[in-house]
PDB file of C-alpha atoms in Angstrom:
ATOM      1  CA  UNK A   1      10.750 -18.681  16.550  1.00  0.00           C
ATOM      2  CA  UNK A   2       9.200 -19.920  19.803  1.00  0.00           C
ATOM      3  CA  UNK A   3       5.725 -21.474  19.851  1.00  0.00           C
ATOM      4  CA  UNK A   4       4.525 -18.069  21.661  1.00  0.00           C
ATOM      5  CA  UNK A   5       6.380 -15.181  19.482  1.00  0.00           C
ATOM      6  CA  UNK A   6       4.283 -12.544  18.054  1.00  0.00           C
ATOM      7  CA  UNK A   7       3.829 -14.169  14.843  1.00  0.00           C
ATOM      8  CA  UNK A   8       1.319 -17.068  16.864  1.00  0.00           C
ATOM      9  CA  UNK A   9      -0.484 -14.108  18.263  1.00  0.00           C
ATOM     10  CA  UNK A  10      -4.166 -13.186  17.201  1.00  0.00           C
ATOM     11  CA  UNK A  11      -3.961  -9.543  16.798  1.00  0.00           C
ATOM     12  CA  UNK A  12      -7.635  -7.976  16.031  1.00  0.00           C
ATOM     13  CA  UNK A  13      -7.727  -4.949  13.663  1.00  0.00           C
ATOM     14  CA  UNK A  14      -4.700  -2.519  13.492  1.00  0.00           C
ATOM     15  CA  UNK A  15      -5.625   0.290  11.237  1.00  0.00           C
ATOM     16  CA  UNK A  16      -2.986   3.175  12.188  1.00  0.00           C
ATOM     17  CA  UNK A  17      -4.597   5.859  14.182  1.00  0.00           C
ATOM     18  CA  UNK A  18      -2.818   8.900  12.243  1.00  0.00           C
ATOM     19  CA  UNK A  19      -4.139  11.203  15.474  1.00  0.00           C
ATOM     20  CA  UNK A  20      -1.684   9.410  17.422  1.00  0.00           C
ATOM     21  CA  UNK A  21       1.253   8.938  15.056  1.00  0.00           C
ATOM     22  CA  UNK A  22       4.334  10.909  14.822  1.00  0.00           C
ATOM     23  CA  UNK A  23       4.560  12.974  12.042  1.00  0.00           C
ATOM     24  CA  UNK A  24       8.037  12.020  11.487  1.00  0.00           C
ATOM     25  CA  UNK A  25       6.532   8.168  10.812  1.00  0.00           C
ATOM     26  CA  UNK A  26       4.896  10.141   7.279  1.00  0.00           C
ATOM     27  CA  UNK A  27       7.340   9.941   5.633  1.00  0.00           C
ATOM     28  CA  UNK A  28       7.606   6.484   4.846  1.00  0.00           C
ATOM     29  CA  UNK A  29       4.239   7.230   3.150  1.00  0.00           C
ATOM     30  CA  UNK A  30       4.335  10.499   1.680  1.00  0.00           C
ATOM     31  CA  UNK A  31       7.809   9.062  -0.376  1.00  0.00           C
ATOM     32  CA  UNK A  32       5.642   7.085  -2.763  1.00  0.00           C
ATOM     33  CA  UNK A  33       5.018   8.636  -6.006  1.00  0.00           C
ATOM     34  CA  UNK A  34       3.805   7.830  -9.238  1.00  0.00           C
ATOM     35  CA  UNK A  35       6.780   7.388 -10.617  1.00  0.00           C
ATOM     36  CA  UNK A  36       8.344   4.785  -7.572  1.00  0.00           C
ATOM     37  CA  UNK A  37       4.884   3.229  -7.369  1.00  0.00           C
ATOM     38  CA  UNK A  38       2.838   3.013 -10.393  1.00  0.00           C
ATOM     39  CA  UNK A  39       5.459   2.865 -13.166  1.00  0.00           C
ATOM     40  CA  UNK A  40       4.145   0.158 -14.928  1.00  0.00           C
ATOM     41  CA  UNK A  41       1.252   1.982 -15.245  1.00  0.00           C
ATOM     42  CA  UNK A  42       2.579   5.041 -16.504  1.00  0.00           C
ATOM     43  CA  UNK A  43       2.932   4.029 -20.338  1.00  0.00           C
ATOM     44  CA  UNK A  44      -0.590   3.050 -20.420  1.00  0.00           C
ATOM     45  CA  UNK A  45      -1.703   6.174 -18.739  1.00  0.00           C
ATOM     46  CA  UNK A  46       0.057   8.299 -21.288  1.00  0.00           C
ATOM     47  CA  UNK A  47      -1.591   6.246 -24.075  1.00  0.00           C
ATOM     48  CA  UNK A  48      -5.355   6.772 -22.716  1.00  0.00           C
ATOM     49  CA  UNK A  49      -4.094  11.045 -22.219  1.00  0.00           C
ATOM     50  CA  UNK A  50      -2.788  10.730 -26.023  1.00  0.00           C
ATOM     51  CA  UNK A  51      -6.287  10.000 -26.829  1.00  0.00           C
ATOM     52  CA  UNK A  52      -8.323  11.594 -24.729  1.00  0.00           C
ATOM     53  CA  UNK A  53      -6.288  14.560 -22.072  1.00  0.00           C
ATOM     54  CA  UNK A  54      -9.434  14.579 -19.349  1.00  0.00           C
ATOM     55  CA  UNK A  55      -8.785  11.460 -18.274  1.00  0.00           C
ATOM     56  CA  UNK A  56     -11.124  10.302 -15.016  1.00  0.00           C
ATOM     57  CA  UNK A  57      -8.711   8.655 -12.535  1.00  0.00           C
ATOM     58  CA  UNK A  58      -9.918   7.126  -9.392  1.00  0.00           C
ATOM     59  CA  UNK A  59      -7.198   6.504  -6.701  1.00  0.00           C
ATOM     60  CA  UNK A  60      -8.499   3.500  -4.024  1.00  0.00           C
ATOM     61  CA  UNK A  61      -7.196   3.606  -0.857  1.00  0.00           C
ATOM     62  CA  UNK A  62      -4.991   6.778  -1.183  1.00  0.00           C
ATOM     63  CA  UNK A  63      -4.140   7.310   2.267  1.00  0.00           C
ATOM     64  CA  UNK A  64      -1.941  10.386   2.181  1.00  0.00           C
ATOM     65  CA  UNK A  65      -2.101  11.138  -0.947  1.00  0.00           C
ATOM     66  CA  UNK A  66       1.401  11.139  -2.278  1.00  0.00           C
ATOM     67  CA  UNK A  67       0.654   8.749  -5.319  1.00  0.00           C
ATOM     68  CA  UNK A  68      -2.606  10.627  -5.722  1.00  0.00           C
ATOM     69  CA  UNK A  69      -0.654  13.942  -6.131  1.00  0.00           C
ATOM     70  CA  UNK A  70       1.525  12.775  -8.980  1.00  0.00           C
ATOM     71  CA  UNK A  71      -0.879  11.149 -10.983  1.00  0.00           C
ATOM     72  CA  UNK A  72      -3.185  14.306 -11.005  1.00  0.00           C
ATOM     73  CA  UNK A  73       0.276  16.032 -12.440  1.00  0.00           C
ATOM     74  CA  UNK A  74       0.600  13.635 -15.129  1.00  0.00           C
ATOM     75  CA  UNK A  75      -3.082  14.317 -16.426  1.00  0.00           C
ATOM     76  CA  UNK A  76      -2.990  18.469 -16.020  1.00  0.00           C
ATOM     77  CA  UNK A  77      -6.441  18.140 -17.976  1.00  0.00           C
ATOM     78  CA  UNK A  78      -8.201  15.466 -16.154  1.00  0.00           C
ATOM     79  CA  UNK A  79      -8.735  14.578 -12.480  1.00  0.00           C
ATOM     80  CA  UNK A  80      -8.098  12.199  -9.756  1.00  0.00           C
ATOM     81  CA  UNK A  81     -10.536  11.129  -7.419  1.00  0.00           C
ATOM     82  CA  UNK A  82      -8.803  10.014  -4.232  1.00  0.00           C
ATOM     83  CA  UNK A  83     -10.501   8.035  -1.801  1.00  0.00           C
ATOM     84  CA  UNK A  84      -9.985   5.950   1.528  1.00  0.00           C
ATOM     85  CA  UNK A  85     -11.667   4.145   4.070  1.00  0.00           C
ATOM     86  CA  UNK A  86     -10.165   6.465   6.788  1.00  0.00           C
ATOM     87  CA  UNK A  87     -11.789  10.224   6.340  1.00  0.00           C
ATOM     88  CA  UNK A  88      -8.787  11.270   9.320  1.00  0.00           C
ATOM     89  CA  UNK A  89      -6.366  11.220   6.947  1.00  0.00           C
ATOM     90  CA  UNK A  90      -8.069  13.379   3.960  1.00  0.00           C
ATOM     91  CA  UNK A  91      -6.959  16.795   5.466  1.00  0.00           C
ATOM     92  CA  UNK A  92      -3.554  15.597   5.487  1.00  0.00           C
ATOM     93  CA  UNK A  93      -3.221  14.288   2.043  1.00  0.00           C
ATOM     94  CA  UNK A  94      -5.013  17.714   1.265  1.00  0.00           C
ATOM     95  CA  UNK A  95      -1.815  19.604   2.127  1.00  0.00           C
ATOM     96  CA  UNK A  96       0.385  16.418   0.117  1.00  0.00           C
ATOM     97  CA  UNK A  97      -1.350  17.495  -2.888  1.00  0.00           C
ATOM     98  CA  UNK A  98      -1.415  21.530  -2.323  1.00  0.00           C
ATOM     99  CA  UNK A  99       2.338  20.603  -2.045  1.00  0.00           C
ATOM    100  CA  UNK A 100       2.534  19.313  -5.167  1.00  0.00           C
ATOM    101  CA  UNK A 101       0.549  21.966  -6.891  1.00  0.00           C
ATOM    102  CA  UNK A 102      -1.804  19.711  -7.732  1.00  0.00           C
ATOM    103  CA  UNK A 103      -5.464  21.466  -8.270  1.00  0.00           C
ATOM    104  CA  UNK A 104      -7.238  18.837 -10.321  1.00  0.00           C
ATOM    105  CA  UNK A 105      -7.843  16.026  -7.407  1.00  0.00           C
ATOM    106  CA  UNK A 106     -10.399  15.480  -4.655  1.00  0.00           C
ATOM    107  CA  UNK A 107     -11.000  13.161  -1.883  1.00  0.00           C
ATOM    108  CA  UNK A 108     -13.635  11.696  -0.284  1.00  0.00           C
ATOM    109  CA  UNK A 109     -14.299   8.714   1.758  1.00  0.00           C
ATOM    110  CA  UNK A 110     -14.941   5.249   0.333  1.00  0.00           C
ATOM    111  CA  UNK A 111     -14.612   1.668   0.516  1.00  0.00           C
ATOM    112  CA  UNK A 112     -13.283  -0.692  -1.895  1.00  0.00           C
ATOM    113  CA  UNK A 113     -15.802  -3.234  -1.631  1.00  0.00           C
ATOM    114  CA  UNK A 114     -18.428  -0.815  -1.631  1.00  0.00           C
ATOM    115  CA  UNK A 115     -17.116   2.788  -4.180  1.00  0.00           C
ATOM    116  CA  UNK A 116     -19.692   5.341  -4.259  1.00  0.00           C
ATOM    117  CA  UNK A 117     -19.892   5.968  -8.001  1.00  0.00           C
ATOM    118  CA  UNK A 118     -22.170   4.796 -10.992  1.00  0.00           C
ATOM    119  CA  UNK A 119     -20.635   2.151 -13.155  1.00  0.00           C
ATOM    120  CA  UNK A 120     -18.114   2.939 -16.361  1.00  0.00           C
ATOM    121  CA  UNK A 121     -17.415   5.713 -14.399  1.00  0.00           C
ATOM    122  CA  UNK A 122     -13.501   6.336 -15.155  1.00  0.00           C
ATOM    123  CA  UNK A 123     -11.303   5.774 -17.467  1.00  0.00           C
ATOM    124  CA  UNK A 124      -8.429   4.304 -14.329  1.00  0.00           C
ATOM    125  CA  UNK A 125      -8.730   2.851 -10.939  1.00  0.00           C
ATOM    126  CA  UNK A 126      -5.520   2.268  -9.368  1.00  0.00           C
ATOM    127  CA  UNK A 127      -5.068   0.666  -5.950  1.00  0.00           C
ATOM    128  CA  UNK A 128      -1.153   0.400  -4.418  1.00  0.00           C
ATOM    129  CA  UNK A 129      -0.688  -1.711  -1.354  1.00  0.00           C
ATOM    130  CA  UNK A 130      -4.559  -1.741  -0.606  1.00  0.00           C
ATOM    131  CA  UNK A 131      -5.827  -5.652  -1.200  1.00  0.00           C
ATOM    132  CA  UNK A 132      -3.153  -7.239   0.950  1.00  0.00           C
ATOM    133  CA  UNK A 133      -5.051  -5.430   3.693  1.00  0.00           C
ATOM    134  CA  UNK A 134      -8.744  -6.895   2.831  1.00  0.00           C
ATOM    135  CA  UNK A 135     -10.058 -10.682   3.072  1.00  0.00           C
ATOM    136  CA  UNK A 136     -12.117 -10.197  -0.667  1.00  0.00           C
ATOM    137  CA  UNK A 137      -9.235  -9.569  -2.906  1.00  0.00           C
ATOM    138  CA  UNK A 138     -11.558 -10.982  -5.766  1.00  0.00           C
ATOM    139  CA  UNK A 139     -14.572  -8.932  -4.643  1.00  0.00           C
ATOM    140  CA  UNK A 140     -12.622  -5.380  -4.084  1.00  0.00           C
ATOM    141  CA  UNK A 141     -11.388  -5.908  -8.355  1.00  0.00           C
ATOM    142  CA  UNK A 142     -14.597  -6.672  -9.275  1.00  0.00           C
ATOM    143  CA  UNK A 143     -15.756  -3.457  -7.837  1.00  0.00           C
ATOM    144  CA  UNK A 144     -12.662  -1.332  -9.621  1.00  0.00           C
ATOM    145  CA  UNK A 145     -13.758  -3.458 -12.247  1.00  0.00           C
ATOM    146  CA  UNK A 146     -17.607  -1.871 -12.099  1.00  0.00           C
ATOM    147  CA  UNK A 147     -16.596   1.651 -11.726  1.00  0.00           C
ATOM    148  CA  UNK A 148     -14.492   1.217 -14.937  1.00  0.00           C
ATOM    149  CA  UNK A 149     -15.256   2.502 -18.598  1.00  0.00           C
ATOM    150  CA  UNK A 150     -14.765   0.263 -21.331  1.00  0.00           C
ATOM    151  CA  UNK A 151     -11.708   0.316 -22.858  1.00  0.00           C
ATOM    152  CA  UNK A 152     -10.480   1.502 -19.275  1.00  0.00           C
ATOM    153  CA  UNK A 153      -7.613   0.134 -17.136  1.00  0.00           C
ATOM    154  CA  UNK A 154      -8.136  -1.471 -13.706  1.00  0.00           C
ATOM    155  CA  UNK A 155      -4.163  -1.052 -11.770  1.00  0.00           C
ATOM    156  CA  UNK A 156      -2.890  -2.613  -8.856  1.00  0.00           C
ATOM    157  CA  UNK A 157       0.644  -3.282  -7.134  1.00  0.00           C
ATOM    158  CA  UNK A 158       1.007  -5.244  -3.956  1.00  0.00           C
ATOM    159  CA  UNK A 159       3.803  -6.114  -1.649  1.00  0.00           C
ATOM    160  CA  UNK A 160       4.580 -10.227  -1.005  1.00  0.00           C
ATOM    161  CA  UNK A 161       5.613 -10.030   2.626  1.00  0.00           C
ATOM    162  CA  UNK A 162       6.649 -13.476   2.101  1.00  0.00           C
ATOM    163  CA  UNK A 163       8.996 -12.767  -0.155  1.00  0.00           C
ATOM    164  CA  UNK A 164      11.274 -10.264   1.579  1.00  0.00           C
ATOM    165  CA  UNK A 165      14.936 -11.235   2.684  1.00  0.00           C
ATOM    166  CA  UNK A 166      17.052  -8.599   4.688  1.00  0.00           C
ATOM    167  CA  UNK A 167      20.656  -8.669   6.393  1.00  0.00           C
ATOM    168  CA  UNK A 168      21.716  -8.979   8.781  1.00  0.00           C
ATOM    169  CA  UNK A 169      19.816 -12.292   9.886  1.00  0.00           C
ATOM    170  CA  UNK A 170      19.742 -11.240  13.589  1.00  0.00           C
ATOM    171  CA  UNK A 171      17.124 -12.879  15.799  1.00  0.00           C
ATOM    172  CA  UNK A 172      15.550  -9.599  16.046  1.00  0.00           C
ATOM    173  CA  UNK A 173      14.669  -8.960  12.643  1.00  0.00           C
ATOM    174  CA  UNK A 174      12.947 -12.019  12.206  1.00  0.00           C
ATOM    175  CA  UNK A 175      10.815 -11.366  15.096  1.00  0.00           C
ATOM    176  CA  UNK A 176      10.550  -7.743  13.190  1.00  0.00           C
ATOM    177  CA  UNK A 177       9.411  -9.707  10.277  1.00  0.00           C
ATOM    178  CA  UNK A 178       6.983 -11.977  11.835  1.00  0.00           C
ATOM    179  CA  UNK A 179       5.391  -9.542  13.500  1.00  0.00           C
ATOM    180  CA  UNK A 180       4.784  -7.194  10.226  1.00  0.00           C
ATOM    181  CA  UNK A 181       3.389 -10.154   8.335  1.00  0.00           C
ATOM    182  CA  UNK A 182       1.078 -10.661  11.700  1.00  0.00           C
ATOM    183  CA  UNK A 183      -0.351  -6.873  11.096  1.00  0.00           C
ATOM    184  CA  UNK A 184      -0.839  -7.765   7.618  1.00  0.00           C
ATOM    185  CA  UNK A 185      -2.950 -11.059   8.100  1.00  0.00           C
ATOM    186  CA  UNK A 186      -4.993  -9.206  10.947  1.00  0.00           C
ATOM    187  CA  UNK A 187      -5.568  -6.333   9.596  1.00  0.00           C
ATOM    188  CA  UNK A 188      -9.274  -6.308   8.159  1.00  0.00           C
ATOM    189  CA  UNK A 189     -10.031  -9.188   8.998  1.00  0.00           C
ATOM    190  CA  UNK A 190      -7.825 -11.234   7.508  1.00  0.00           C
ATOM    191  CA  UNK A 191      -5.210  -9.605   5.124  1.00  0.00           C
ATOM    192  CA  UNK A 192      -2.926 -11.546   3.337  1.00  0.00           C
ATOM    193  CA  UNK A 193       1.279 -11.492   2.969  1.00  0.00           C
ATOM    194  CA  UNK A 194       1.429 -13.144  -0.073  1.00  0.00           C
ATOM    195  CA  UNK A 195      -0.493 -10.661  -1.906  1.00  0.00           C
ATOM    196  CA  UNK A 196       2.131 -10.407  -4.860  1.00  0.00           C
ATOM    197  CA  UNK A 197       2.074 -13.562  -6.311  1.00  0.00           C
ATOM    198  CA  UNK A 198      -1.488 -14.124  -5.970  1.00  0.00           C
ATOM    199  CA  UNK A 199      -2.663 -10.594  -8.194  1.00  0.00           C
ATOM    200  CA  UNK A 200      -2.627 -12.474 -11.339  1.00  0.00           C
ATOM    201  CA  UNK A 201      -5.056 -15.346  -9.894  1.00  0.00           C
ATOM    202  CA  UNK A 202      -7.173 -12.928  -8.129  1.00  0.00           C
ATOM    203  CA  UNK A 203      -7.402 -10.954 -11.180  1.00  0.00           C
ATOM    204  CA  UNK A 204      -8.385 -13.322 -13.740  1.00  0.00           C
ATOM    205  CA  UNK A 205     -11.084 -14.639 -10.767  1.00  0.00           C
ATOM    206  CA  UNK A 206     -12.756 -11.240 -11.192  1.00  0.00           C
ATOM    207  CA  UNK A 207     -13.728 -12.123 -14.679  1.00  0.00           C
ATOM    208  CA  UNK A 208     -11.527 -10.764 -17.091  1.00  0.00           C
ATOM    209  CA  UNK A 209      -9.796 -13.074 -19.940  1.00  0.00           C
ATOM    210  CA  UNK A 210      -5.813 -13.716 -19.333  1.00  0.00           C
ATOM    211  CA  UNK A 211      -5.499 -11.693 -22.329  1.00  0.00           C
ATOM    212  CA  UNK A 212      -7.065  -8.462 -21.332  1.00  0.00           C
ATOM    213  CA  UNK A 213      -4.480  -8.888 -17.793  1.00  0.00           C
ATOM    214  CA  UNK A 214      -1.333  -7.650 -17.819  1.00  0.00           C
ATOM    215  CA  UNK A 215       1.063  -8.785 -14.810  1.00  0.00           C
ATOM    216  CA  UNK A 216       4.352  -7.819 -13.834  1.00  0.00           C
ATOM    217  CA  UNK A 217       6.882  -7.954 -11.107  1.00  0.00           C
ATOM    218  CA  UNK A 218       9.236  -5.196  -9.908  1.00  0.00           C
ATOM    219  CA  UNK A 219      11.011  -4.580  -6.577  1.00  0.00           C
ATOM    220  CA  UNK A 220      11.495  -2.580  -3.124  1.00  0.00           C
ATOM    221  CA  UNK A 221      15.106  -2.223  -2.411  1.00  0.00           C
ATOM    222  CA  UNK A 222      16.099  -0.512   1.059  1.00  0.00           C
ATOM    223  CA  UNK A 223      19.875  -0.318   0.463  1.00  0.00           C
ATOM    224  CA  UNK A 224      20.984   3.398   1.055  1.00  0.00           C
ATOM    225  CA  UNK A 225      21.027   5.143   4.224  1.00  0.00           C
ATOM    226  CA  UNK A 226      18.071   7.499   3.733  1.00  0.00           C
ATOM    227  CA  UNK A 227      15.811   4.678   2.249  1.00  0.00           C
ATOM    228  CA  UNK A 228      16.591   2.672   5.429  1.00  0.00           C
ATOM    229  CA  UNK A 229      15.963   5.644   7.474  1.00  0.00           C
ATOM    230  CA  UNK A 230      12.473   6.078   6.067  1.00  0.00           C
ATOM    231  CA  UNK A 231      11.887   2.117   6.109  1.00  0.00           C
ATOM    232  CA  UNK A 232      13.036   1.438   9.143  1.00  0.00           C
ATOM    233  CA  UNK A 233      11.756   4.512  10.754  1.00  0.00           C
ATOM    234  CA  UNK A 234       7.802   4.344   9.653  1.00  0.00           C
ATOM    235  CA  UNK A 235       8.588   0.288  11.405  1.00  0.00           C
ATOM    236  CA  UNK A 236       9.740   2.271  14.414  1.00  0.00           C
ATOM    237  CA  UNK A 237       7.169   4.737  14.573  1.00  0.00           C
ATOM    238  CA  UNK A 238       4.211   2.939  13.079  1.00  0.00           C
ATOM    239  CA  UNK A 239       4.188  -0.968  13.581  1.00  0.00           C
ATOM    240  CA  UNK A 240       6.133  -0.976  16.895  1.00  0.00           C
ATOM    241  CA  UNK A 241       4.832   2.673  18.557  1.00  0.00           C
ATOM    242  CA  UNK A 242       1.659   4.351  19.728  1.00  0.00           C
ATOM    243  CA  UNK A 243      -1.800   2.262  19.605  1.00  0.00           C
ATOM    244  CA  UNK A 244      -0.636  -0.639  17.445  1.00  0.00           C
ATOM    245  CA  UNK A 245       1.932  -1.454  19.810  1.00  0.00           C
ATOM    246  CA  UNK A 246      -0.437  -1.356  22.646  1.00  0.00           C
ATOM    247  CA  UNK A 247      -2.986  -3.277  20.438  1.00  0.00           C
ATOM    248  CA  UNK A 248      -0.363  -5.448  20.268  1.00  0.00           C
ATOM    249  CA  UNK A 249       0.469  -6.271  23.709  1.00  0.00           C
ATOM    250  CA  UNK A 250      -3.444  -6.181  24.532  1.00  0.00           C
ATOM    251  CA  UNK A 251      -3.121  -9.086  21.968  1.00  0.00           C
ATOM    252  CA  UNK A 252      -0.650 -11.360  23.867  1.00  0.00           C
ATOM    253  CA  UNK A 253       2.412  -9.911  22.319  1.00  0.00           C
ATOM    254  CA  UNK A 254       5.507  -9.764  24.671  1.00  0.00           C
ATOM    255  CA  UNK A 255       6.865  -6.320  25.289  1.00  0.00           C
ATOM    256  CA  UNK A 256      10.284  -7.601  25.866  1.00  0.00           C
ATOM    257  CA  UNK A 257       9.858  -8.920  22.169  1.00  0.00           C
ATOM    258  CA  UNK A 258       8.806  -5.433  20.879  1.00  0.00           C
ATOM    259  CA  UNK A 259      11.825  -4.033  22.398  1.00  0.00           C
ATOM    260  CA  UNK A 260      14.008  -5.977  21.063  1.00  0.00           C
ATOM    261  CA  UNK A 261      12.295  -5.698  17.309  1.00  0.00           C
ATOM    262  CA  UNK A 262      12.973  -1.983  17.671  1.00  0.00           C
ATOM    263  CA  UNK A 263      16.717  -2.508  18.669  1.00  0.00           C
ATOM    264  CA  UNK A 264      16.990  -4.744  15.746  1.00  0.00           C
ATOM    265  CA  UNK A 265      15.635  -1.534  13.292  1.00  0.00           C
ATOM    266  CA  UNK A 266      17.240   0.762  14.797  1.00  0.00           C
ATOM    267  CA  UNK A 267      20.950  -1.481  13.760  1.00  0.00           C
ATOM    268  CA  UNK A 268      19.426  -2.273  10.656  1.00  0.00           C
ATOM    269  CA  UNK A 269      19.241   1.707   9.821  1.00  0.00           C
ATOM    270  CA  UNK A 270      22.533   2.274  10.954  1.00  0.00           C
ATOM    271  CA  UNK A 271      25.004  -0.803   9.853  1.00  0.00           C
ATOM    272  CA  UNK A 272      26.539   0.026   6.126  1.00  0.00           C
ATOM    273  CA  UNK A 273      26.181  -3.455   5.352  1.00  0.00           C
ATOM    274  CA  UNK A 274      22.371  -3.855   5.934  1.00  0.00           C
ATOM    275  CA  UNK A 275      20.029  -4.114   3.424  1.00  0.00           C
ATOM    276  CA  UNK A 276      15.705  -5.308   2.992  1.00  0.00           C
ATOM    277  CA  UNK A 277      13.985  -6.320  -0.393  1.00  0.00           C
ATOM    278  CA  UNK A 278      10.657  -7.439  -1.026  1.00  0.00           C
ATOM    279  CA  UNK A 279       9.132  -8.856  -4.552  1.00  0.00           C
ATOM    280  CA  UNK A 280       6.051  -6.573  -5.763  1.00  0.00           C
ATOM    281  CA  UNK A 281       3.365  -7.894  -8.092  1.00  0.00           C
ATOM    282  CA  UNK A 282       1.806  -5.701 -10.586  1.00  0.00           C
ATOM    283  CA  UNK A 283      -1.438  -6.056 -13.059  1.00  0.00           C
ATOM    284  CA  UNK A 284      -3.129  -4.050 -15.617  1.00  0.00           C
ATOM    285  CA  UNK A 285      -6.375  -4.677 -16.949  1.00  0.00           C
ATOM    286  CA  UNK A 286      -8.285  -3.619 -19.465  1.00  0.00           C
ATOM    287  CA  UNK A 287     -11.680  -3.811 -19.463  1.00  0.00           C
TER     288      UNK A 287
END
């Protein structure tokens, strides 16, 4: 890409404003479950319910909830605490969970870096997606770290933007792509797009032994129609729409260039032949 493409530009902090984004973008979102997300956590969690069914669970960084929603069905006798930086989008995830029939959850606001609760307070704290957004990786598990019992389980799973391949190669797709990882590296202050690989190095950082960390890999595959409709329409409707896009362009990034990142989308969704992956990394620790 040219010397001034989007992914050269200094964007300043992008959080999405939900006020101002189409419902329709939610979905890309409220698809994530426990079971797509946080399924190499799910053995473990069914080992700590085996021995004790009121298991504390603390969700960081829920956002709407989705992942929140199944977990609390997985533990009918113990609760979730979901929390997130952003109190606008509580009331939604509210409804995500009353949708679910989940009673045994709450939310509240909190930060990572700073979680309003007593030490050895649960039993899991599970983040998805969440540290590739921060600049203290190392810091934020330290403080999942606090807030867990002994004999708990820290979780985490985080996209590598770096790693993702799609087809077609078209010119607009890799703008697409440079501008996503751009978002990422902005956002907070200085996210980071190689989150994956790095969980097992900022893990073991945070002071546990190798041996209490378990990592793993697994992967997002956009293949089918509807996935690509979801994918490709939260890029449409979040990243390229509303006040990031005009964050964006505030930023130095060409609207010509925006344009043609959501043509490119829009013949991702639609060709038969097009396809996205991207590597996730995974760790469990045990404290």
């Amino acid at each position: 890409m040219a010397q001034d493409g989007p992914a050269s530009m200094n964007l300043p902090k992008v959080a999405v404003d939900w006020e101002d984004t189409p419902k329709a973008a939610y979905s890309v979102f409220e698809s994530r479950t426990a079971q797509n997300c946080a399924a190499y956590l799910l053995p473990a969690l069914q080992s700590l319910k085996d021995a004790n069914p009121r298991v504390a669970l603390l969700d960081v960084g829920a956002g709407h909830g989705s992942i929140s929603a199944t977990l609390a069905r997985l533990i009918p006798e113990g609760h979730v605490t979901a929390v997130d930086i952003n109190p606008d989008v509580i009331p939604r995830a509210k409804v995500i969970a009353e949708s679910y029939g989940a009673t045994n959850i709450s939310f509240q606001a909190g930060d990572i870096h700073k979680l309003p609760f007593e030490d050895n307070t649960f039993d899991v704290v599970h983040c998805h997606q969440v540290l590739a957004h921060g600049k203290d990786q190392v810091g934020a598990l330290r403080e999942m770290l606090r807030v867990t019992k002994p004999g708990g389980l820290v979780a985490s799973r985080e996209g590598d933007m770096d790693s993702e391949i799609w087809w077609p190669q078209t010119p607009g797709m890799q703008k697409a792509h440079d501008y996503a990882r751009m978002l990422i590296t902005a956002h907070g202050g200085g996210g980071c797009s190689s989150s994956g690989r790095q969980l097992l190095s900022w893990a073991l950082e945070a002071g546990p032994k190798r041996s209490q960390i378990t990592p793993s890999y697994s992967v997002w595959h956009f293949t089918e129609k509807e996935d690509k409709e979801r994918w490709g329409g939260g890029m449409l409707n979040v990243a390229l729409a509303g006040h990031v896009r005009e964050r964006a362009v505030k930023a130095g990034v060409k609207e010509e260039d925006l344009d043609e990142m959501r043509e490119a989308w829009k013949e991702w969704i639609e060709r038969d032949d097009a396809t996205l992956i991207m590597v996730q990394g995974e760790v469990l620790i045990r404290k």
